[in-house]
Amino acid sequence: MSAPLLAIDHLEVVFDTRGGAVEAVRGVSLAVARGETLGLVGESGCGKSVTAQAVMGLIDPPGRILAGDIRWEGRSLTRDPKGWARLRGSEIAMVFQDPMTSLNPLMSVGDQIVETLRYHKRLGRSAARRRAAELFGQVGIGAPERRLDQLPHEFSGGMRQRVMIAMALACEPKLLIADEPTTALDVTVQAQIVDLLNELQAELGLAIILITHDLGVAAGLCRDVAVMYAGRIVEMGPIDTLFAAPAHPYSQGLLRSTPTLTASERRLVAIPGAPPRLIGPPTGCAFLARCPIGDEACRRLPPLAPTGAGGRAACFKAGRDAWADAREAAAN
Amino acid sequence: MGRYVLARLWQGLLVVLGVTLTVFVVTRLVGNPVDLMLPLSASAEQRAAFAQQIGLDQPLPVQFARFLGDLATLDFGQSLWQRRPAAEVVFERLPNTALLVAAGLGAALVLAVPLGIIAATRPDGPVDRVIVGAGLLGLSMPQFWVGLILIYVFAVQLKWLPTSGSATWWHLVLPAVTLGLAPLARLTMLTRSAVIDELNKPYVKTARAKGMPRRRVLGVHTLRNVAIGVLTLAGWELILALSGYTVVVETVFAWPGIGLTAIQAIQRGDLFLVQAIVFVIAGIIVIINIALDLLFKAIDPRIDVR
């Protein structure tokens, strides 16, 4: 079996602070194959963005990769910082959350794309410009020649995100990491961006890691999904399986708190409580304090084990309807 | 753009005339040059004759109108002290001040930007601590004192450099360092904090995620974004230097510039020379401000000059 495009192996990332080491990512393992689409879902602070930054090699002090490995096509990146730097922006590209602030406000959008092409592809100025115009066409920006010379503030939010995507795709990466790419946009524009990413994915055979707190967006773009909680993956598998039969109580709670058009419940329900502090987090299941069916056994760490439904979940009681009692209580 | 510059020049002219009028009135209120110029034994007739000769016998509005009339031909009147046209004195001394300011502030700006960037790349690291410490020291020392210390160490003790005067290029070193030290400290601190702020902005993360090398992220992306803040302070330093600091530094080092000349003219009650100096410096400051606005527009096209 050939090596996957990207393999993350027991990754641990900590941030050293005055209050202690914040364990942001606590042993995440996942693999992404060529052309695969993976959603990394969870609430703020669960470690999904830090995982993405770690893949990009952009963890800055006080953060550091404490343990684990990141491999690209079988080669370890954590042991080869120079090779890692070469991949960044060429083989692995990233799109960020806020297109309003993620572009240099004083550089024309064309120049921002051209510099990437010149650096990685060693293209001449005019060749790079032609390629940039081509990319603008590809992401649906009209009149590319004229728009290349404009500054970011002359673009709307959705258009800026298209610029970001064009920039990310400039060097034909094999993997695109999109960190909340639609969160800062209007709902209608969100749908357009998701559609665009879908088209590009199919056209270019890109692998995509989509980081989002929005299960709906993940469903629109990803075939597989990994749910993160307190620095660990608690459930992963095909997204259809997750929607049909979430196995982990946290995934079940997340789905219950996601609005759908065919909601069986009248109201959205929040998961009570808050995630644990990541300075000295619990050694067992991190969700125990909020879990309606957790017990003494959950003080040990549940392994990420197959559920039988096609996915894997890190829960001793995987598959049980955790929130049945809460629902009954609400109904009465 | 052209209209903008013209409008600003027109406003600037009004400002300069306002400043000149103020100086015009104040110099005539605080002392009578006739008393300063003539010996105590001079008779009342002699005093009156001298006052008439230099036009001080006329009422103030008439004097000012005459002053404005002469101004049209760049005639600031005769310097009482040097007994030659005041304009000639000003334009003879101005290049010396320009040289001093260019050397002192130019060096300050050229050093401050890299020092600020180096400090900002590792905030609270050992290099940053040294730069910030030295910066605070540079900020806290008054210029006349810095000048005296430099003279004592480098001229008197080490005998590397001359104490004062302007005969050779070596004479420029100590006054330029004295003038540039505090601006260097302020510009370094500002560059440092601006770069630290800038490095936390999302577009820097984007540039790094694109694989841009650190040098390019700092030298191209960040630098342009901090340029306006840094150049605003640099412009302010330039104005402060021309309107005050050069007076101190030129006095300490007997540097024959416009600042030293201003002090001497004031001491001698040389109204016409003081007026000429104030008018020219005010005009230069107005032009510096306009030039800075145009420069900012070139750096940040979002700035609307109208």
XYZ file of C-alpha atoms in Angstrom, chain B:
306
model
C -3.599 66.007 -7.318
C -2.190 69.238 -8.726
C -5.161 71.124 -7.325
C -4.614 69.469 -3.977
C -0.999 70.628 -3.869
C -1.976 74.158 -4.878
C -4.662 74.297 -2.199
C -2.216 73.057 0.416
C 0.405 75.585 -0.688
C -2.137 78.393 -0.398
C -3.111 77.227 3.121
C 0.568 76.923 3.927
C 1.229 80.473 2.810
C -1.471 81.719 5.178
C 0.083 79.708 8.011
C 3.523 81.129 7.282
C 2.179 84.678 7.157
C 0.337 84.109 10.440
C 3.507 82.855 12.106
C 5.516 85.712 10.656
C 2.969 88.294 11.818
C 3.113 86.864 15.323
C 6.892 87.056 15.377
C 6.732 90.506 13.807
C 4.554 91.836 16.617
C 6.239 89.980 19.465
C 9.771 91.082 18.553
C 8.613 94.690 18.507
C 6.854 94.342 21.860
C 9.593 92.660 23.885
C 12.462 95.016 23.160
C 13.570 98.017 21.205
C 16.448 97.197 18.860
C 17.438 100.833 18.852
C 18.428 100.566 22.519
C 20.320 97.365 21.853
C 22.179 98.614 18.814
C 23.183 102.084 19.898
C 25.566 102.873 22.782
C 24.032 104.069 26.036
C 25.477 107.530 25.418
C 23.549 108.017 22.166
C 21.371 111.109 22.164
C 17.634 111.178 21.622
C 18.155 112.648 18.142
C 20.555 109.885 17.197
C 18.054 107.293 18.434
C 15.237 108.844 16.461
C 17.389 109.033 13.359
C 18.329 105.374 13.636
C 14.702 104.342 14.233
C 13.693 106.270 11.134
C 16.503 104.703 9.119
C 15.334 101.155 9.844
C 11.645 102.071 9.594
C 10.703 101.522 13.240
C 9.252 105.024 13.555
C 6.210 103.976 11.515
C 3.048 102.479 13.064
C 2.984 98.629 13.189
C 0.447 98.092 10.346
C 2.532 100.247 8.031
C 5.668 98.390 8.997
C 3.973 95.038 8.311
C 2.618 96.211 4.961
C 6.121 97.278 3.965
C 7.474 93.958 5.158
C 4.975 92.092 2.972
C 5.752 94.310 0.014
C 9.475 93.614 0.307
C 8.747 89.917 0.781
C 7.423 89.743 -2.773
C 10.993 90.279 -3.931
C 12.448 88.003 -1.221
C 13.802 91.072 0.532
C 13.756 90.608 4.291
C 15.547 93.867 4.971
C 19.061 94.466 6.197
C 20.421 92.422 9.073
C 21.228 95.011 11.761
C 23.946 92.820 13.206
C 25.662 91.639 10.006
C 24.948 94.815 8.005
C 23.979 92.900 4.883
C 20.670 91.526 3.532
C 19.003 89.165 6.020
C 18.073 86.811 3.172
C 21.754 86.463 2.313
C 22.572 85.451 5.900
C 19.716 82.925 5.982
C 20.620 81.257 2.697
C 24.291 81.181 3.661
C 23.581 79.397 6.968
C 20.694 77.175 5.870
C 22.834 74.597 3.992
C 24.855 73.960 7.159
C 21.679 73.168 9.078
C 20.345 71.062 6.216
C 23.577 69.049 6.248
C 23.432 68.565 10.008
C 19.769 67.526 9.976
C 20.190 65.242 6.963
C 23.166 63.505 8.552
C 21.644 63.182 12.027
C 18.086 62.210 11.110
C 19.061 60.293 7.975
C 21.363 58.066 10.005
C 18.689 57.765 12.707
C 16.057 56.564 10.216
C 18.413 54.219 8.388
C 19.474 52.579 11.678
C 16.121 52.686 13.460
C 14.171 50.607 10.931
C 16.449 47.531 10.929
C 16.989 47.781 14.695
C 13.231 47.986 15.284
C 12.598 45.015 13.010
C 15.328 42.926 14.644
C 13.908 43.719 18.079
C 10.364 42.930 16.942
C 11.164 39.524 15.481
C 11.945 38.200 18.948
C 10.105 40.355 21.466
C 11.536 40.018 24.977
C 14.512 38.073 23.656
C 18.010 39.145 24.685
C 18.579 41.297 21.573
C 15.215 43.004 22.031
C 15.988 43.756 25.673
C 19.309 45.371 24.764
C 17.694 47.476 22.013
C 14.784 48.560 24.219
C 17.156 49.368 27.100
C 19.425 51.421 24.877
C 16.356 53.090 23.389
C 15.072 54.170 26.791
C 18.504 55.538 27.631
C 18.625 57.467 24.351
C 15.179 58.892 25.002
C 16.005 60.073 28.486
C 19.113 62.131 27.776
C 18.654 65.809 26.953
C 20.518 66.942 23.864
C 22.725 69.602 25.430
C 23.908 67.015 27.927
C 24.528 64.327 25.280
C 26.525 66.919 23.354
C 28.667 67.805 26.336
C 29.314 64.154 27.203
C 30.296 63.398 23.592
C 32.622 66.389 23.511
C 34.195 65.317 26.782
C 34.719 61.688 25.737
C 35.537 61.892 22.028
C 37.082 65.340 21.748
C 38.690 66.114 25.086
C 39.676 62.658 26.377
C 40.159 60.529 23.257
C 40.970 63.455 20.953
C 39.379 61.589 18.017
C 37.111 64.393 16.901
C 37.097 68.195 17.054
C 35.141 69.875 19.856
C 33.321 72.407 17.712
C 33.224 74.342 14.459
C 32.666 73.213 10.895
C 36.016 73.176 9.127
C 36.034 69.509 8.035
C 33.638 66.569 7.658
C 34.917 65.291 11.000
C 33.313 68.329 12.607
C 29.921 67.049 11.488
C 30.102 63.755 13.420
C 29.463 64.822 17.013
C 26.686 67.348 16.292
C 24.933 64.879 13.971
C 25.121 62.099 16.578
C 23.826 64.469 19.244
C 20.937 65.557 17.056
C 20.083 62.053 15.876
C 20.309 60.082 19.107
C 16.851 60.803 20.574
C 15.112 60.474 17.175
C 16.972 57.186 16.653
C 15.629 55.922 19.976
C 12.068 57.062 19.294
C 12.029 55.742 15.720
C 13.445 52.380 16.835
C 10.814 51.999 19.552
C 8.028 52.937 17.155
C 9.256 50.599 14.419
C 9.550 47.801 16.954
C 6.021 48.152 18.319
C 4.519 48.720 14.859
C 6.201 45.586 13.487
C 5.096 43.538 16.508
C 1.502 44.665 15.887
C 1.796 44.025 12.184
C 3.237 40.518 12.559
C 0.100 39.475 14.423
C -2.142 40.439 11.526
C -3.732 37.656 9.481
C -2.150 38.725 6.193
C 1.269 37.868 7.634
C 0.025 34.355 8.326
C -1.196 34.198 4.721
C 2.186 35.295 3.401
C 3.914 32.666 5.518
C 1.428 29.988 4.470
C 2.260 30.862 0.865
C 5.813 29.864 1.743
C 7.268 33.366 1.506
C 10.658 33.458 3.216
C 10.910 35.398 6.447
C 13.008 38.101 4.809
C 10.268 38.829 2.299
C 7.479 38.721 4.874
C 9.320 41.299 6.993
C 11.011 43.339 4.298
C 8.134 43.629 1.851
C 4.783 42.834 3.447
C 5.309 44.194 6.931
C 7.618 47.080 6.117
C 5.234 48.785 3.732
C 2.444 48.522 6.272
C 4.493 50.141 9.042
C 6.027 52.742 6.716
C 3.376 55.419 7.198
C 3.589 55.309 10.981
C 7.373 55.416 10.945
C 7.555 58.195 8.356
C 4.977 60.242 10.249
C 7.253 60.204 13.273
C 10.307 60.828 11.086
C 8.580 63.893 9.613
C 7.738 65.097 13.091
C 11.360 64.617 14.145
C 12.462 66.627 11.129
C 10.135 69.467 12.078
C 11.231 69.362 15.718
C 14.861 69.411 14.647
C 14.403 72.422 12.365
C 12.256 74.337 14.814
C 14.231 73.741 17.983
C 16.728 70.946 18.419
C 19.203 72.389 15.931
C 19.250 75.572 18.005
C 20.535 73.589 20.992
C 22.929 71.377 19.059
C 24.386 74.166 16.933
C 24.906 76.255 20.049
C 26.711 73.447 21.899
C 28.981 72.715 18.916
C 29.244 76.272 17.500
C 27.908 74.817 14.238
C 27.259 77.792 11.941
C 23.699 76.877 11.009
C 20.390 78.663 11.104
C 19.660 77.671 14.713
C 22.805 79.249 16.084
C 22.178 82.284 13.876
C 18.636 82.572 15.273
C 19.933 82.665 18.850
C 22.550 85.251 17.932
C 20.001 87.370 16.066
C 17.631 87.303 19.038
C 20.414 88.246 21.457
C 21.341 91.189 19.259
C 17.769 92.352 18.708
C 18.192 91.824 14.973
C 14.474 91.961 14.108
C 14.915 91.593 10.414
C 17.104 88.542 10.612
C 14.756 86.875 13.149
C 11.803 87.540 10.842
C 13.654 86.111 7.872
C 14.649 82.968 9.763
C 11.134 82.349 11.107
C 9.588 82.898 7.674
C 11.963 80.506 5.926
C 11.738 77.768 8.584
C 7.935 78.009 8.670
C 7.869 77.724 4.876
C 10.122 74.663 4.961
C 7.897 73.012 7.565
C 4.805 73.610 5.430
C 6.533 72.058 2.432
C 7.683 69.051 4.512
C 4.087 68.437 5.544
C 2.804 68.554 1.984
C 5.598 66.265 0.799
C 4.763 63.765 3.557
C 1.093 63.703 2.558
C 2.031 62.968 -1.039
C 4.456 60.283 0.116
C 1.742 58.635 2.224
C -0.567 58.603 -0.756
C 2.148 56.838 -2.755
C 2.607 54.229 0.003
C -1.084 53.656 0.677
C -3.283 54.262 -2.377
C -6.355 54.043 -0.124
C -5.465 57.487 1.217
C -7.574 60.010 -0.616
C -5.878 63.346 -1.242
C -8.446 65.944 -2.134
